[in-house]
Coordinates of C-alpha atoms in Angstrom, one line a residue:
X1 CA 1.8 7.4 17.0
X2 CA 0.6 5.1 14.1
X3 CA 2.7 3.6 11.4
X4 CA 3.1 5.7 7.9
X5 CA 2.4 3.9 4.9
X6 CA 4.1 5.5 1.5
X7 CA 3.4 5.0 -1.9
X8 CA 4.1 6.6 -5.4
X9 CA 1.5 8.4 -7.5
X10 CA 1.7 5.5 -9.9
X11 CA -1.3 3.5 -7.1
X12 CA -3.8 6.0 -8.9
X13 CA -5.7 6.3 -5.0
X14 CA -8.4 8.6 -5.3
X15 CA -7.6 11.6 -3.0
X16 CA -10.4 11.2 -0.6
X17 CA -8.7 7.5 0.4
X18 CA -5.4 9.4 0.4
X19 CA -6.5 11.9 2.9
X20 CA -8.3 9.7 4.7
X21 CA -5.8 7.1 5.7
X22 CA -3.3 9.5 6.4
X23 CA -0.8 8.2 2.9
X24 CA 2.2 9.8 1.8
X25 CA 2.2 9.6 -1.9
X26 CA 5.8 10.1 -4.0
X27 CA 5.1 11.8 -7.3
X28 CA 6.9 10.0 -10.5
X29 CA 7.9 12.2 -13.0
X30 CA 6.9 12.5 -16.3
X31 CA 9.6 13.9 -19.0
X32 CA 8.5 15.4 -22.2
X33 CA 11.4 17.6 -24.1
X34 CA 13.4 19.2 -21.5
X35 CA 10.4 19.5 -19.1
X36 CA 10.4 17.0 -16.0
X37 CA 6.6 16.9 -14.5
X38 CA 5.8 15.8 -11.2
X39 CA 2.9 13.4 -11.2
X40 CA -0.2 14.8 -9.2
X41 CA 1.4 18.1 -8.4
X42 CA 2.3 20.0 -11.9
X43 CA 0.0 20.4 -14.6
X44 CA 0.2 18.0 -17.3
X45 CA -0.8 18.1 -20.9
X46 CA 0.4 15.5 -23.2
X47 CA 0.4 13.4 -26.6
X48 CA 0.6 10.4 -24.5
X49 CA 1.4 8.6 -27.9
X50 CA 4.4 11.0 -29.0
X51 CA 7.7 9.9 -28.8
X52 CA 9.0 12.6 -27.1
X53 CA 7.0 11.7 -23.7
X54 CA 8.8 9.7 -21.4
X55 CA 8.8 9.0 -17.5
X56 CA 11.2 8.2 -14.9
X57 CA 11.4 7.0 -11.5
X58 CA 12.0 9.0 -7.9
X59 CA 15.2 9.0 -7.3
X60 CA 17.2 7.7 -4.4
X61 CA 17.2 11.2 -2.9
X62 CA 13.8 12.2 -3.0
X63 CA 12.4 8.6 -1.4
X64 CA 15.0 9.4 1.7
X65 CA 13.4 13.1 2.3
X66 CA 10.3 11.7 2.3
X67 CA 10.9 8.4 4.3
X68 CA 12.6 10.5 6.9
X69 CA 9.6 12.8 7.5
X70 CA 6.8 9.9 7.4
X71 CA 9.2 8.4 10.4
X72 CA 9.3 11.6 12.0
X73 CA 5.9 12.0 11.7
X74 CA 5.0 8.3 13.2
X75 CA 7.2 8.7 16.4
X76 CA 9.0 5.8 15.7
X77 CA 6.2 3.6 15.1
X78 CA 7.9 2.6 11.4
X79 CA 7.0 2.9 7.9
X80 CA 5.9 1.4 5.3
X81 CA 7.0 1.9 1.6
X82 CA 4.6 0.0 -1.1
X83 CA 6.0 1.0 -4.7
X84 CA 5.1 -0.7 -7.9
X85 CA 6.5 -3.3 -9.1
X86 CA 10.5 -3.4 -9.2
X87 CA 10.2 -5.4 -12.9
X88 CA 8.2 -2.3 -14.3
X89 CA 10.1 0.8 -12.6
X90 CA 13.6 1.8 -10.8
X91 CA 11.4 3.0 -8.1
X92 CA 11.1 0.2 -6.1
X93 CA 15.6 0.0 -6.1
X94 CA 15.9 3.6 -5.4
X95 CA 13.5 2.7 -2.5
X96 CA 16.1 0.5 -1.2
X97 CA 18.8 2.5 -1.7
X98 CA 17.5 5.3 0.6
X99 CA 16.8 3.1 3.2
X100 CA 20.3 1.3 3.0
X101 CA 21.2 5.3 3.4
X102 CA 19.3 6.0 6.4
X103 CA 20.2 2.3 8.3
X104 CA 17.2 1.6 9.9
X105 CA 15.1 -1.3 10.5
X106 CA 11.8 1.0 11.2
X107 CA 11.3 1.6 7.6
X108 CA 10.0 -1.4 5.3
X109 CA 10.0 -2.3 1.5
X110 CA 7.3 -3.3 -0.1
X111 CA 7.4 -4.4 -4.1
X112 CA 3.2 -4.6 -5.0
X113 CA 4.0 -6.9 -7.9
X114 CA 2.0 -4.8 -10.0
X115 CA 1.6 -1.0 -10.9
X116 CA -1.9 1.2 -10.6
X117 CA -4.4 0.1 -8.2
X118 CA -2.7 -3.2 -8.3
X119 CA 0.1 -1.2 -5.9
X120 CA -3.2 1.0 -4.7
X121 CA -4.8 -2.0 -3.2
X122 CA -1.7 -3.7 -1.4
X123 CA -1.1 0.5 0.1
X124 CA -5.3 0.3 1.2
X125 CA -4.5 -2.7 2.8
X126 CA -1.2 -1.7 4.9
X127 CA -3.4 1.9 5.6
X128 CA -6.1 0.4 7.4
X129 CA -4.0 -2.0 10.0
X130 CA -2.0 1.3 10.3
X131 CA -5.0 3.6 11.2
X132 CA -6.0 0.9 13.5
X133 CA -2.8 0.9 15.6
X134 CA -1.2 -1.9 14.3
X135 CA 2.6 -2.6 14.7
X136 CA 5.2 -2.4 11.5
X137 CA 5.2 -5.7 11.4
X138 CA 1.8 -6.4 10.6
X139 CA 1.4 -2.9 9.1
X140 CA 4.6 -4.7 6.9
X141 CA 2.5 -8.3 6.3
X142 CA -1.1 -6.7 5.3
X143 CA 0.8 -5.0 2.2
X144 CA 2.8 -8.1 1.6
X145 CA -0.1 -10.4 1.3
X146 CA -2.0 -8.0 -0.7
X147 CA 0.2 -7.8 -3.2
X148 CA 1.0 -11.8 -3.4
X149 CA -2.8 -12.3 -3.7
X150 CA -3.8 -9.7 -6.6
X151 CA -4.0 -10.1 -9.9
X152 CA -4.0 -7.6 -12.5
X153 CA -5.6 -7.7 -16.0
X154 CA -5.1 -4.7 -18.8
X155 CA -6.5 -3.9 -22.3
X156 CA -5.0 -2.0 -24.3
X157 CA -5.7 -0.9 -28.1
X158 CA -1.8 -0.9 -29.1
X159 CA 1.5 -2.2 -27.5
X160 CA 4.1 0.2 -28.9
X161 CA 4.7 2.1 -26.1
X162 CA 5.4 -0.9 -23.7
X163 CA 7.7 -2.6 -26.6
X164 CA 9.2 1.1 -26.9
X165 CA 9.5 1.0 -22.8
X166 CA 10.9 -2.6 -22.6
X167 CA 8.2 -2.7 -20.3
X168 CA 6.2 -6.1 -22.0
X169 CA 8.1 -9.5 -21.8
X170 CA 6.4 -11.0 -25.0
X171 CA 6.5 -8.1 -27.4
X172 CA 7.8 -10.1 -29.9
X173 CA 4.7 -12.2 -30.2
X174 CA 2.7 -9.2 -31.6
X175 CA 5.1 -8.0 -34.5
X176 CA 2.3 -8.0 -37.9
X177 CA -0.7 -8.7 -35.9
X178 CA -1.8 -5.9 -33.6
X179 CA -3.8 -4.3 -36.6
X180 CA -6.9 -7.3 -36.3
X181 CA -6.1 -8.6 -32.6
X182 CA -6.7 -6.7 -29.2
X183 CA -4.0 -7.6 -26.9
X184 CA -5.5 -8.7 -23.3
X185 CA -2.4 -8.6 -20.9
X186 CA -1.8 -9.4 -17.1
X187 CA 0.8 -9.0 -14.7
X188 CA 2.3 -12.5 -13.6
X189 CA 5.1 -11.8 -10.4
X190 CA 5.6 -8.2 -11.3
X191 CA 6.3 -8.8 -15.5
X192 CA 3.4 -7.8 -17.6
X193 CA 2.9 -10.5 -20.2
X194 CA 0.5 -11.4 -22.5
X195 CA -2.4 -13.4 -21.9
X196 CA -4.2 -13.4 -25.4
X197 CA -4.6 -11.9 -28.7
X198 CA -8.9 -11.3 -29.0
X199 CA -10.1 -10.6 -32.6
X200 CA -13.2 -8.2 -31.5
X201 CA -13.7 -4.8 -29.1
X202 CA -16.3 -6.2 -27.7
X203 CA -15.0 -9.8 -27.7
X204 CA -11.8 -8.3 -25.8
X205 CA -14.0 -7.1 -23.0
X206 CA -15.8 -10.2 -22.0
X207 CA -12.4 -12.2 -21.9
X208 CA -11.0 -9.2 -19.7
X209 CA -14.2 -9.6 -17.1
X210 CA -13.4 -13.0 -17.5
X211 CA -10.1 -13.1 -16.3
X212 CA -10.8 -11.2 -13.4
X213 CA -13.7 -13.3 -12.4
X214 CA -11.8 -16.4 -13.1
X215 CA -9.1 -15.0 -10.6
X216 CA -11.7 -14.4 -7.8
X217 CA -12.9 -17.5 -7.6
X218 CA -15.8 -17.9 -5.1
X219 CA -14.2 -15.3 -2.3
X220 CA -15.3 -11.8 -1.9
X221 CA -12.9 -9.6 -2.9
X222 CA -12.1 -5.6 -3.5
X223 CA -11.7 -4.8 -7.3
X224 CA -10.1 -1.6 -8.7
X225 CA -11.3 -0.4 -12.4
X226 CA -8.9 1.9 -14.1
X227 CA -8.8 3.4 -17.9
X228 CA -7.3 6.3 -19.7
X229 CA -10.2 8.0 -22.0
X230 CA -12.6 4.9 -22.1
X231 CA -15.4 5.6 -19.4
X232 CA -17.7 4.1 -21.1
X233 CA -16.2 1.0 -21.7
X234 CA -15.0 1.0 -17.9
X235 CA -18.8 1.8 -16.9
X236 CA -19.7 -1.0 -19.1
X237 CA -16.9 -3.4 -17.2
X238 CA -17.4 -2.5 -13.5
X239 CA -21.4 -2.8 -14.3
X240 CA -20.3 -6.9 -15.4
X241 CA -18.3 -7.1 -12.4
X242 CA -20.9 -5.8 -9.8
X243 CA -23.3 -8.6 -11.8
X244 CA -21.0 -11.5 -11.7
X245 CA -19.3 -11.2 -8.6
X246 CA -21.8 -11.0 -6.1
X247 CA -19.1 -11.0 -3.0
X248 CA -17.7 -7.8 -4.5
X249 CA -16.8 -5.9 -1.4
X250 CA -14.9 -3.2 -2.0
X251 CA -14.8 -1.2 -5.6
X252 CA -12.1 1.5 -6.4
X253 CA -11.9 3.0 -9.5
X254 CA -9.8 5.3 -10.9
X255 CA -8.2 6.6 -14.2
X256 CA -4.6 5.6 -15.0
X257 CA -2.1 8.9 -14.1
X258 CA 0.3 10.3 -16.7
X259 CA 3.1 7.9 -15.8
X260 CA 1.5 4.8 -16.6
X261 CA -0.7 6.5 -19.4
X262 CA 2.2 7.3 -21.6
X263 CA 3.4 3.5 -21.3
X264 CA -0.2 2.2 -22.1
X265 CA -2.3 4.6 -24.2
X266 CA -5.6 6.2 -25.0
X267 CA -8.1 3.3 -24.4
X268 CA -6.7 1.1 -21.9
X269 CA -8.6 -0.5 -19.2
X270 CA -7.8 -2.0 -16.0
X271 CA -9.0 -4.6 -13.7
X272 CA -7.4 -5.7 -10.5
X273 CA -8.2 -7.9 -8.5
X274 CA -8.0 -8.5 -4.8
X275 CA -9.5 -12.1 -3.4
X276 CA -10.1 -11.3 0.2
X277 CA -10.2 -7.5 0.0
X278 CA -8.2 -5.2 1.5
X279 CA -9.9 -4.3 4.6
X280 CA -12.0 -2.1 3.4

């Protein structure tokens, strides 16, 4: 049997690649008042901007059921477990404690260094080697790689939410100015930081391309697009990057789920890029 690659809903795959590849995807939850919401399995309507919406990891417990029965299900072969970054969530820990738990070597940790497709990519690129017969130990080094090479690029119209979160490193440097500046943000070794403040909409968008272009470099490379209630400014971004990066060769977009919506907002878009691609 092949190797079984896991992830958490946070990777924002589209369910076609899901079902495809065979990947076992961990819902994060979603807390708002006493309700606790599974990510991709309950129905969810939210404020995503309301203080009363929060979101929590898996829990030790849950990762172990469901690393047991993707080992069960390989025969042995091994799995592999890509969760987003371990700076951003408690996932990636309560990943390591359930296979501390279980004490085996056949099931491998992987922290993507990012969150969205910038965990979705890294899980694409273990997927393939697995469906291809692959052992766990390259299964292991395709995710690994992924994730070292990607960088991620965000957009977003406020920061509250990730100050509220403790989820941005330099939130100080935004305190009176997020009114006439659009914060352009990326994720350096798993911390999302800012890059630069950008006075105009339309401004902010050319820099984001930018950035993602810039990170490319002359290699071909997969590219994920993700927003949360801005398609047209996501159409407007993926048409740049189909123009200016001619060695596109893989394009995945997606919009962001509830758990990193209520973190980022209405209007944020997404660019991650992967030099090299991811197999695809």
């Amino acid at each position: 049997m092949a190797v079984v690659v896991v992830t958490d809903s946070s990777a924002s795959l589209p369910a076609d690649l899901v079902a495809e590849l065979g990947i076992v995807v961990v819902p994060l939850h979603v807390l708002s008042g006493d309700r606790t919401i599974r990510e991709g399995i309950d129905p969810i309507d939210l404020d995503y901007g309301s203080d009363d919406v929060s979101t929590s990891a898996a829990s030790p417990g849950e990762l172990r059921a469901v690393y047991e029965r993707a080992l069960e299900r390989s025969a042995g072969a091994g799995v592999v477990a890509v969760h987003l970054s371990q700076q951003l969530s408690a996932t990636w820990e309560a990943g390591r404690q359930a296979i501390a738990e279980l004490g085996t070597a056949r099931i491998r940790l992987v922290d993507s260094l990012g969150a969205g497709l910038a965990t979705g990519l890294p899980v694409l690129a273990a997927a393939r080697r697995a469906v291809a017969g692959d052992g766990l130990d390259a299964v292991h080094g395709a995710a690994v790689a992924a994730a070292s090479r990607s960088r991620t690029f965000f957009l977003v119209n406020r920061t509250e939410q990730l100050r509220r979160g403790g989820r941005l490193s330099t939130a100080a440097s935004f305190f009176g100015s997020e009114l006439v500046t659009k914060p352009l943000l990326q994720i350096v070794e798993g911390r999302l930081e800012l890059r630069e403040k950008v006075r105009t909409k339309s401004k902010a968008y050319s820099r984001l391309v930018a950035a993602a272009v810039d990170a490319v470099g002359d290699e071909p490379a997969a590219v994920g697009v993700q927003h949360l209630g801005a398609a047209d400014a996501a159409a407007t971004v993926t048409a740049q990057l189909r123009e200016r990066l001619p060695d596109l060769n893989e394009l995945v977009q997606a919009e962001f789920g509830p758990a990193l919506a209520v973190h980022l907002g209405l209007g944020a878009v997404g660019i991650v890029v992967l030099p090299g691609g991811c197999g695809g």
